[in-house]
């Protein structure tokens, strides 16, 4: 066998006035958009739902538990199809939304269930003492969460949250299934058009790795910034 | 000032408090002692509503703790509480521990809260530690910060739940000294403790609890001089032996 690299495939014209390199970068942009949007939705909903799982009001805690079970028991790809095909049929105004928005919510809600469980674990690891101390100085329960429990819980769960944030980048690949022009979609189409699957897939792989590593470094920076002297690994 | 009348509390079918009645007048120091599991900590946590109770009533300066509609956060902000395990907020500096509730609960200006915090740190001998974090302090220092944190709210009374039980022996006195000074200044105090030396020195009354009941409620001299109940006599002989 005589294999020759043809990296100049990326300089070829796609036929639409742009090169495959241009297309690759625009696809990367869509991947970042889906992942970033999905992470934002996941953090906001995950924090609220995870918090509610720990409150004394049984009804709220049960609703939050239902949310977690709903979104973590259905495969992500199936959830995406539900958002794309089923939900707009039931709620007609959603039909006008672009598919990128539906993808962001599908990925965000799926991930929110996982983030919620981590937030809950973080809060519960604190025990009753900190809650009582917060209440004893006169904070309401929401204030106790806002100023005491959540700042502590988030510091504790930064390592699993890092994995989760990296997962969002990788899981954004499902968006190709509803025709969002992100990296995986680009790989499938471009390798077919050019017959240079090896170069195309390696380039896409490289960009996923770079993105996930960047997320990892960003989280490590946040971890260092928030470290408390003498507490929970802060002595380093 | 604090009136506890016929309070009972159950965990499921297990009765942890049995018909407890006592009162604390303004400026009085009440020491609560008794074997572990006797309900002392539960009783003191009922006073600021951290633990609910099912029967009886607790009234703090005319406000009923257990009544529906009572503004518990407001009531708690007026009752300082010190815990066995300090429970300082570990992610906040010593100064922030002292100022956060002043600003967020009492609405004081940050500068005013800082001044107050500095004064109190000076009073407990920890002015130099203001910028440190709780985990960088010794147990005794942490507990003194916890006392300062409670005092920062200008409480009408202080509740101490075994404040020296988690401390190494050499740190117990630095905390007790602060408490003795506080008592001598006229602070109303309810103190769950085994420190009988402290009780003798500053308590006006001592109550002895066992099995969720208040077995003995007597002026300090009487309690140590001629305890009436068999169980209190036994308890005292055990902890005063050394």
Short mmCIF file of C-alpha atoms in Angstrom, two decimals:
data_model
loop_
_atom_site.label_atom_id
_atom_site.label_comp_id
_atom_site.label_asym_id
_atom_site.label_seq_id
_atom_site.Cartn_x
_atom_site.Cartn_y
_atom_site.Cartn_z
CA UNK A 1 0.00 0.00 0.00
CA UNK A 2 1.16 3.41 -0.84
CA UNK A 3 -0.60 6.12 1.18
CA UNK A 4 -0.02 9.79 0.55
CA UNK A 5 -1.22 12.61 2.79
CA UNK A 6 -3.19 15.21 0.93
CA UNK A 7 -3.59 18.01 3.49
CA UNK A 8 -4.10 20.47 0.68
CA UNK A 9 -7.60 19.07 0.46
CA UNK A 10 -8.52 21.88 2.88
CA UNK A 11 -7.52 24.48 0.30
CA UNK A 12 -9.84 23.07 -2.31
CA UNK A 13 -12.93 25.02 -3.20
CA UNK A 14 -16.21 23.53 -1.97
CA UNK A 15 -17.95 24.86 -5.03
CA UNK A 16 -19.65 27.59 -3.06
CA UNK A 17 -16.81 30.12 -3.15
CA UNK A 18 -15.21 28.97 0.12
CA UNK A 19 -12.50 26.44 0.90
CA UNK A 20 -12.95 23.35 3.05
CA UNK A 21 -10.81 25.12 5.65
CA UNK A 22 -13.34 27.96 5.79
CA UNK A 23 -16.11 25.42 6.17
CA UNK A 24 -14.18 23.56 8.86
CA UNK A 25 -13.86 26.71 10.94
CA UNK A 26 -17.47 27.71 10.48
CA UNK A 27 -18.43 24.17 11.59
CA UNK A 28 -16.19 24.59 14.65
CA UNK A 29 -18.09 27.79 15.38
CA UNK A 30 -21.37 25.90 15.36
CA UNK A 31 -19.94 23.23 17.64
CA UNK A 32 -18.83 25.95 20.07
CA UNK A 33 -22.26 27.58 19.86
CA UNK A 34 -24.12 24.34 20.58
CA UNK A 35 -21.73 23.36 23.39
CA UNK A 36 -21.62 26.84 24.95
CA UNK A 37 -25.37 27.30 24.78
CA UNK A 38 -25.99 23.79 26.07
CA UNK A 39 -23.61 24.35 29.00
CA UNK A 40 -25.30 27.62 29.91
CA UNK A 41 -28.72 25.93 29.96
CA UNK A 42 -27.28 22.96 31.87
CA UNK A 43 -25.62 25.10 34.57
CA UNK A 44 -28.66 27.32 35.12
CA UNK A 45 -31.22 24.50 35.23
CA UNK A 46 -28.86 22.04 36.92
CA UNK A 47 -28.11 24.48 39.74
CA UNK A 48 -31.78 25.24 40.36
CA UNK A 49 -32.92 21.61 40.13
CA UNK A 50 -30.00 20.31 42.22
CA UNK A 51 -30.74 22.92 44.88
CA UNK A 52 -34.44 22.09 44.93
CA UNK A 53 -33.62 18.42 45.49
CA UNK A 54 -32.18 19.37 48.88
CA UNK A 55 -34.85 21.75 50.21
CA UNK A 56 -37.18 20.74 53.07
CA UNK A 57 -40.31 21.36 50.96
CA UNK A 58 -41.19 17.84 49.85
CA UNK A 59 -43.25 18.89 46.81
CA UNK A 60 -40.43 20.93 45.28
CA UNK A 61 -37.89 18.20 46.00
CA UNK A 62 -40.12 15.67 44.26
CA UNK A 63 -40.60 17.81 41.16
CA UNK A 64 -36.82 18.23 40.95
CA UNK A 65 -36.28 14.47 41.33
CA UNK A 66 -38.79 13.93 38.50
CA UNK A 67 -36.84 16.32 36.28
CA UNK A 68 -33.61 14.44 36.89
CA UNK A 69 -35.15 11.04 36.18
CA UNK A 70 -36.90 12.29 33.05
CA UNK A 71 -33.78 13.74 31.43
CA UNK A 72 -31.25 11.14 32.43
CA UNK A 73 -33.26 8.05 31.55
CA UNK A 74 -33.72 8.78 27.83
CA UNK A 75 -30.80 8.54 25.39
CA UNK A 76 -29.55 11.95 24.28
CA UNK A 77 -30.13 11.20 20.60
CA UNK A 78 -33.72 10.16 21.29
CA UNK A 79 -34.26 13.34 23.34
CA UNK A 80 -32.98 15.36 20.42
CA UNK A 81 -35.49 13.73 18.06
CA UNK A 82 -38.25 14.33 20.59
CA UNK A 83 -37.37 18.04 20.69
CA UNK A 84 -37.18 18.17 16.91
CA UNK A 85 -40.16 16.08 15.86
CA UNK A 86 -42.52 15.70 18.81
CA UNK A 87 -42.37 18.83 20.97
CA UNK A 88 -43.08 21.32 18.11
CA UNK A 89 -46.02 19.18 17.04
CA UNK A 90 -47.49 19.46 20.53
CA UNK A 91 -46.58 23.13 21.01
CA UNK A 92 -46.99 24.76 17.56
CA UNK A 93 -45.24 28.10 18.34
CA UNK A 94 -41.99 26.13 18.70
CA UNK A 95 -42.13 25.22 15.01
CA UNK A 96 -40.66 28.58 14.07
CA UNK A 97 -37.54 28.03 16.21
CA UNK A 98 -34.34 27.21 14.32
CA UNK A 99 -33.05 23.70 14.96
CA UNK A 100 -29.92 25.05 16.67
CA UNK A 101 -32.12 26.35 19.51
CA UNK A 102 -33.82 22.99 19.90
CA UNK A 103 -30.44 21.27 19.97
CA UNK A 104 -29.18 23.64 22.65
CA UNK A 105 -32.19 22.90 24.84
CA UNK A 106 -32.02 19.15 24.23
CA UNK A 107 -28.33 19.01 25.12
CA UNK A 108 -28.76 21.53 27.95
CA UNK A 109 -31.65 19.73 29.64
CA UNK A 110 -29.99 16.32 29.27
CA UNK A 111 -26.84 17.69 30.90
CA UNK A 112 -28.80 19.65 33.52
CA UNK A 113 -29.97 16.36 35.04
CA UNK A 114 -26.34 15.32 35.52
CA UNK A 115 -25.25 18.73 36.81
CA UNK A 116 -28.21 18.70 39.22
CA UNK A 117 -27.04 15.45 40.75
CA UNK A 118 -23.56 16.87 41.26
CA UNK A 119 -24.93 20.05 42.84
CA UNK A 120 -27.09 17.94 45.14
CA UNK A 121 -24.12 15.78 46.13
CA UNK A 122 -22.06 18.91 46.82
CA UNK A 123 -24.75 20.44 49.05
CA UNK A 124 -25.40 17.21 50.91
CA UNK A 125 -21.70 16.70 51.57
CA UNK A 126 -21.81 19.83 53.74
CA UNK A 127 -24.02 18.27 56.41
CA UNK A 128 -26.53 20.09 58.59
CA UNK A 129 -24.05 22.24 60.49
CA UNK A 130 -23.51 24.91 57.84
CA UNK A 131 -27.24 25.22 57.16
CA UNK A 132 -27.92 25.67 60.86
CA UNK A 133 -25.10 28.20 61.18
CA UNK A 134 -26.50 30.18 58.26
CA UNK A 135 -30.02 30.15 59.67
CA UNK A 136 -28.76 30.96 63.17
CA UNK A 137 -27.24 34.30 62.09
CA UNK A 138 -30.62 35.26 60.67
CA UNK A 139 -30.38 34.29 57.03
CA UNK A 140 -33.52 33.01 55.34
CA UNK A 141 -33.17 29.59 53.74
CA UNK A 142 -32.67 31.10 50.24
CA UNK A 143 -29.98 33.41 51.65
CA UNK A 144 -28.30 30.45 53.35
CA UNK A 145 -28.13 28.70 49.97
CA UNK A 146 -26.99 31.81 48.15
CA UNK A 147 -24.22 32.90 50.52
CA UNK A 148 -23.14 29.69 52.24
CA UNK A 149 -24.23 26.35 50.77
CA UNK A 150 -23.92 26.95 47.03
CA UNK A 151 -20.53 28.72 47.11
CA UNK A 152 -19.17 25.79 49.12
CA UNK A 153 -20.92 23.10 47.05
CA UNK A 154 -19.67 24.50 43.74
CA UNK A 155 -16.10 24.57 45.00
CA UNK A 156 -16.40 20.92 46.00
CA UNK A 157 -17.88 19.73 42.69
CA UNK A 158 -15.51 21.52 40.30
CA UNK A 159 -13.74 18.24 39.33
CA UNK A 160 -16.90 16.39 38.20
CA UNK A 161 -18.27 19.60 36.67
CA UNK A 162 -15.10 19.79 34.59
CA UNK A 163 -15.80 16.35 33.14
CA UNK A 164 -19.38 17.38 32.51
CA UNK A 165 -18.36 20.55 30.66
CA UNK A 166 -16.03 18.49 28.47
CA UNK A 167 -18.85 16.02 27.85
CA UNK A 168 -21.03 18.82 26.55
CA UNK A 169 -18.42 19.64 23.91
CA UNK A 170 -18.29 16.02 22.79
CA UNK A 171 -22.04 15.41 23.04
CA UNK A 172 -22.69 18.42 20.81
CA UNK A 173 -21.85 16.03 17.95
CA UNK A 174 -25.44 14.72 18.09
CA UNK A 175 -26.53 17.99 16.48
CA UNK A 176 -25.60 16.60 13.07
CA UNK A 177 -28.69 14.38 13.36
CA UNK A 178 -30.94 17.41 12.92
CA UNK A 179 -28.76 19.00 10.23
CA UNK A 180 -26.87 21.57 12.28
CA UNK A 181 -23.68 22.34 10.33
CA UNK A 182 -21.30 21.56 13.18
CA UNK A 183 -18.03 19.59 13.11
CA UNK A 184 -19.44 16.08 12.84
CA UNK A 185 -21.83 17.15 10.10
CA UNK A 186 -18.89 18.77 8.31
CA UNK A 187 -16.85 15.56 8.62
CA UNK A 188 -19.61 13.41 7.15
CA UNK A 189 -20.27 15.68 4.19
CA UNK A 190 -16.72 16.77 3.44
CA UNK A 191 -15.22 13.31 3.45
CA UNK A 192 -17.86 12.20 0.99
CA UNK A 193 -17.31 15.13 -1.33
CA UNK A 194 -13.51 14.94 -1.26
CA UNK A 195 -12.88 11.23 -0.67
CA UNK A 196 -10.17 12.34 1.81
CA UNK A 197 -11.80 10.92 4.94
CA UNK A 198 -8.55 10.44 6.80
CA UNK A 199 -7.43 14.08 6.68
CA UNK A 200 -10.95 15.33 7.31
CA UNK A 201 -11.59 13.11 10.33
CA UNK A 202 -8.16 13.80 11.83
CA UNK A 203 -8.69 17.55 11.56
CA UNK A 204 -12.11 17.31 13.18
CA UNK A 205 -10.73 15.09 15.92
CA UNK A 206 -7.99 17.63 16.55
CA UNK A 207 -10.48 20.47 16.96
CA UNK A 208 -12.62 18.44 19.41
CA UNK A 209 -9.54 17.66 21.48
CA UNK A 210 -8.38 21.29 21.46
CA UNK A 211 -11.83 22.47 22.52
CA UNK A 212 -12.22 19.94 25.32
CA UNK A 213 -8.72 20.70 26.61
CA UNK A 214 -9.44 24.42 26.56
CA UNK A 215 -12.54 23.77 28.67
CA UNK A 216 -10.45 21.66 31.03
CA UNK A 217 -7.85 24.43 31.44
CA UNK A 218 -10.54 27.05 31.97
CA UNK A 219 -12.10 24.98 34.75
CA UNK A 220 -8.69 24.41 36.34
CA UNK A 221 -8.17 28.17 36.36
CA UNK A 222 -11.54 28.71 38.03
CA UNK A 223 -10.63 26.02 40.57
CA UNK A 224 -7.39 27.82 41.45
CA UNK A 225 -9.10 31.17 41.68
CA UNK A 226 -11.77 29.93 44.05
CA UNK A 227 -9.52 27.85 46.25
CA UNK A 228 -9.87 28.70 49.93
CA UNK A 229 -6.65 28.73 51.98
CA UNK A 230 -6.53 25.73 54.28
CA UNK A 231 -9.83 24.26 53.12
CA UNK A 232 -10.75 21.33 50.81
CA UNK A 233 -7.42 20.94 49.05
CA UNK A 234 -6.66 24.64 49.34
CA UNK A 235 -3.38 24.03 51.15
CA UNK A 236 -1.55 23.33 47.89
CA UNK B 1 -36.84 36.88 78.57
CA UNK B 2 -36.87 33.25 77.37
CA UNK B 3 -39.73 31.12 78.58
CA UNK B 4 -39.89 27.41 77.86
CA UNK B 5 -43.19 25.81 78.88
CA UNK B 6 -44.03 22.12 78.75
CA UNK B 7 -42.06 21.50 75.55
CA UNK B 8 -42.13 17.98 74.12
CA UNK B 9 -40.56 16.74 70.92
CA UNK B 10 -40.60 13.41 69.12
CA UNK B 11 -38.47 11.88 66.38
CA UNK B 12 -41.09 9.52 64.99
CA UNK B 13 -42.30 7.65 68.04
CA UNK B 14 -39.15 8.39 70.06
CA UNK B 15 -39.63 11.17 72.58
CA UNK B 16 -36.49 13.32 72.77
CA UNK B 17 -37.92 16.10 74.94
CA UNK B 18 -40.41 15.42 77.69
CA UNK B 19 -42.46 18.27 79.13
CA UNK B 20 -39.54 20.67 79.57
CA UNK B 21 -40.21 23.88 81.46
CA UNK B 22 -37.75 26.57 82.50
CA UNK B 23 -37.12 30.27 82.06
CA UNK B 24 -34.22 32.67 81.69
CA UNK B 25 -34.48 36.23 82.95
CA UNK B 26 -32.68 39.14 81.38
CA UNK B 27 -29.01 39.15 82.37
CA UNK B 28 -29.20 35.62 83.72
CA UNK B 29 -26.82 32.78 82.87
CA UNK B 30 -28.42 29.35 82.68
CA UNK B 31 -26.21 26.29 82.41
CA UNK B 32 -27.72 23.10 81.00
CA UNK B 33 -25.92 19.87 81.81
CA UNK B 34 -26.62 16.17 81.64
CA UNK B 35 -25.35 12.95 80.09
CA UNK B 36 -25.04 12.72 76.29
CA UNK B 37 -28.31 11.95 74.57
CA UNK B 38 -30.30 13.67 77.32
CA UNK B 39 -31.77 16.27 74.94
CA UNK B 40 -29.70 19.31 75.98
CA UNK B 41 -28.64 20.27 72.45
CA UNK B 42 -32.11 19.60 71.09
CA UNK B 43 -33.64 21.86 73.74
CA UNK B 44 -31.30 24.77 73.05
CA UNK B 45 -31.90 24.43 69.30
CA UNK B 46 -35.64 24.62 69.93
CA UNK B 47 -35.14 28.07 71.46
CA UNK B 48 -34.16 29.65 68.12
CA UNK B 49 -36.32 27.34 66.05
CA UNK B 50 -33.52 25.32 64.46
CA UNK B 51 -35.35 22.27 65.76
CA UNK B 52 -39.14 22.15 65.69
CA UNK B 53 -41.10 20.87 68.68
CA UNK B 54 -44.55 19.34 68.71
CA UNK B 55 -45.97 20.33 72.08
CA UNK B 56 -45.70 23.20 74.52
CA UNK B 57 -44.40 26.67 73.84
CA UNK B 58 -41.27 28.79 73.79
CA UNK B 59 -41.54 32.55 74.02
CA UNK B 60 -38.57 34.86 73.44
CA UNK B 61 -39.25 38.46 74.47
CA UNK B 62 -42.94 38.07 73.79
CA UNK B 63 -42.48 36.29 70.46
CA UNK B 64 -43.68 32.70 70.21
CA UNK B 65 -41.02 30.60 68.47
CA UNK B 66 -43.29 27.79 67.31
CA UNK B 67 -46.24 29.90 66.16
CA UNK B 68 -47.15 29.95 62.49
CA UNK B 69 -46.23 33.29 60.97
CA UNK B 70 -43.35 34.02 63.34
CA UNK B 71 -40.50 35.70 61.48
CA UNK B 72 -37.90 33.11 62.44
CA UNK B 73 -34.96 34.71 60.56
CA UNK B 74 -35.58 37.96 62.43
CA UNK B 75 -35.87 36.17 65.77
CA UNK B 76 -32.69 34.18 65.12
CA UNK B 77 -30.77 37.31 64.17
CA UNK B 78 -31.46 38.57 67.70
CA UNK B 79 -30.30 35.34 69.37
CA UNK B 80 -26.60 34.63 68.96
CA UNK B 81 -25.73 30.96 68.65
CA UNK B 82 -22.39 29.19 69.09
CA UNK B 83 -22.03 25.59 67.94
CA UNK B 84 -19.97 22.68 69.18
CA UNK B 85 -18.13 22.44 65.84
CA UNK B 86 -17.77 26.23 65.39
CA UNK B 87 -19.43 26.16 61.95
CA UNK B 88 -17.63 29.23 60.68
CA UNK B 89 -18.21 29.78 56.97
CA UNK B 90 -15.02 28.23 55.55
CA UNK B 91 -15.02 30.08 52.23
CA UNK B 92 -15.12 33.49 53.91
CA UNK B 93 -12.32 35.28 55.71
CA UNK B 94 -12.63 35.87 59.44
CA UNK B 95 -13.74 39.44 58.78
CA UNK B 96 -16.30 38.35 56.17
CA UNK B 97 -17.66 35.81 58.63
CA UNK B 98 -18.33 38.71 60.99
CA UNK B 99 -19.73 41.18 58.45
CA UNK B 100 -21.85 39.13 56.01
CA UNK B 101 -24.97 38.78 58.16
CA UNK B 102 -24.62 42.34 59.50
CA UNK B 103 -24.82 43.63 55.94
CA UNK B 104 -27.32 41.16 54.46
CA UNK B 105 -29.63 40.70 57.44
CA UNK B 106 -29.38 43.93 59.44
CA UNK B 107 -28.73 46.14 56.41
CA UNK B 108 -25.67 47.81 57.94
CA UNK B 109 -23.24 49.63 55.67
CA UNK B 110 -20.11 47.55 54.91
CA UNK B 111 -17.82 50.08 56.61
CA UNK B 112 -19.94 50.09 59.75
CA UNK B 113 -20.01 46.29 59.77
CA UNK B 114 -16.21 46.21 59.46
CA UNK B 115 -15.77 48.60 62.37
CA UNK B 116 -18.05 46.45 64.47
CA UNK B 117 -16.18 43.32 63.36
CA UNK B 118 -12.79 44.80 64.24
CA UNK B 119 -14.00 45.86 67.69
CA UNK B 120 -15.30 42.37 68.40
CA UNK B 121 -12.16 40.69 67.10
CA UNK B 122 -10.15 42.89 69.42
CA UNK B 123 -12.43 41.89 72.26
CA UNK B 124 -11.79 38.17 71.66
CA UNK B 125 -8.08 38.83 71.08
CA UNK B 126 -7.97 38.01 67.37
CA UNK B 127 -7.63 41.36 65.65
CA UNK B 128 -4.49 40.18 63.83
CA UNK B 129 -6.37 37.25 62.24
CA UNK B 130 -9.03 39.30 60.41
CA UNK B 131 -7.75 38.46 56.93
CA UNK B 132 -7.21 34.76 57.56
CA UNK B 133 -9.58 31.94 56.69
CA UNK B 134 -11.15 29.72 59.37
CA UNK B 135 -9.13 26.65 58.39
CA UNK B 136 -5.94 28.59 59.13
CA UNK B 137 -6.92 29.08 62.79
CA UNK B 138 -6.75 26.75 65.78
CA UNK B 139 -9.96 25.33 67.23
CA UNK B 140 -9.95 27.76 70.14
CA UNK B 141 -9.42 30.70 67.80
CA UNK B 142 -12.21 29.51 65.53
CA UNK B 143 -14.61 29.27 68.44
CA UNK B 144 -13.72 32.78 69.59
CA UNK B 145 -14.40 34.04 66.05
CA UNK B 146 -17.74 32.18 66.18
CA UNK B 147 -18.60 34.02 69.41
CA UNK B 148 -17.62 37.32 67.79
CA UNK B 149 -19.75 36.47 64.75
CA UNK B 150 -22.77 35.95 66.99
CA UNK B 151 -22.08 39.15 68.97
CA UNK B 152 -21.79 41.17 65.76
CA UNK B 153 -25.58 40.96 65.42
CA UNK B 154 -26.05 42.71 68.79
CA UNK B 155 -28.06 39.80 70.18
CA UNK B 156 -30.42 40.10 73.13
CA UNK B 157 -29.23 36.69 74.36
CA UNK B 158 -26.59 34.09 73.48
CA UNK B 159 -27.09 30.35 73.07
CA UNK B 160 -24.02 28.12 73.48
CA UNK B 161 -24.28 24.47 72.43
CA UNK B 162 -21.32 22.64 74.00
CA UNK B 163 -18.89 25.36 72.90
CA UNK B 164 -15.79 23.65 74.31
CA UNK B 165 -16.55 19.97 73.69
CA UNK B 166 -14.67 19.80 70.40
CA UNK B 167 -11.60 21.63 71.69
CA UNK B 168 -8.22 20.35 72.80
CA UNK B 169 -7.83 20.84 76.56
CA UNK B 170 -5.32 23.66 76.26
CA UNK B 171 -7.75 25.70 74.18
CA UNK B 172 -10.78 25.35 76.42
CA UNK B 173 -9.82 28.17 78.76
CA UNK B 174 -9.31 30.80 76.07
CA UNK B 175 -12.93 30.22 75.03
CA UNK B 176 -14.28 30.04 78.58
CA UNK B 177 -12.48 33.29 79.45
CA UNK B 178 -14.37 35.06 76.67
CA UNK B 179 -17.64 33.57 77.91
CA UNK B 180 -16.99 34.51 81.53
CA UNK B 181 -16.28 38.09 80.52
CA UNK B 182 -19.49 38.13 78.49
CA UNK B 183 -21.50 36.83 81.45
CA UNK B 184 -19.97 39.44 83.78
CA UNK B 185 -20.96 42.17 81.32
CA UNK B 186 -24.55 41.14 81.84
CA UNK B 187 -25.26 39.11 78.68
CA UNK B 188 -28.24 36.78 78.94
CA UNK B 189 -26.87 33.30 78.25
CA UNK B 190 -28.08 29.73 77.91
CA UNK B 191 -25.09 27.40 77.92
CA UNK B 192 -25.06 23.65 77.32
CA UNK B 193 -21.79 22.52 78.82
CA UNK B 194 -19.95 20.03 81.01
CA UNK B 195 -17.61 22.73 82.31
CA UNK B 196 -18.76 22.73 85.91
CA UNK B 197 -16.06 25.22 86.88
CA UNK B 198 -17.61 27.67 84.46
CA UNK B 199 -21.07 26.91 85.86
CA UNK B 200 -19.95 27.57 89.43
CA UNK B 201 -18.27 30.79 88.46
CA UNK B 202 -20.97 32.53 86.43
CA UNK B 203 -24.22 30.56 86.29
CA UNK B 204 -27.26 31.87 88.14
CA UNK B 205 -29.07 28.59 87.70
CA UNK B 206 -28.20 25.10 86.54
CA UNK B 207 -30.62 22.64 85.00
CA UNK B 208 -29.84 18.95 84.80
CA UNK B 209 -31.42 16.89 82.03
CA UNK B 210 -31.71 13.15 81.57
CA UNK B 211 -33.79 11.16 79.09
CA UNK B 212 -35.29 14.30 77.59
CA UNK B 213 -36.55 15.59 80.94
CA UNK B 214 -35.46 18.46 83.12
CA UNK B 215 -34.76 16.56 86.33
CA UNK B 216 -33.38 19.43 88.33
CA UNK B 217 -33.64 23.19 88.00
CA UNK B 218 -31.90 24.99 90.83
CA UNK B 219 -29.85 28.05 91.73
CA UNK B 220 -26.16 27.27 91.22
CA UNK B 221 -25.24 27.04 94.94
CA UNK B 222 -28.10 24.65 95.58
CA UNK B 223 -27.31 22.50 92.57
CA UNK B 224 -23.71 21.92 93.62
CA UNK B 225 -24.43 22.01 97.37
CA UNK B 226 -27.39 19.71 97.74
CA UNK B 227 -28.69 18.27 94.46
CA UNK B 228 -32.06 16.72 95.12
CA UNK B 229 -32.25 14.01 92.49
CA UNK B 230 -30.37 10.73 92.60
CA UNK B 231 -29.40 10.98 88.94
CA UNK B 232 -27.94 14.47 89.27
CA UNK B 233 -25.86 13.28 92.23
CA UNK B 234 -24.55 10.36 90.18
CA UNK B 235 -23.81 12.59 87.19
CA UNK B 236 -21.93 15.12 89.30
CA UNK B 237 -19.91 12.42 91.03
CA UNK B 238 -18.86 11.10 87.64
CA UNK B 239 -17.76 14.37 86.11
CA UNK B 240 -16.37 15.99 89.25
CA UNK B 241 -14.24 13.02 90.29
CA UNK B 242 -11.02 14.30 88.72
#
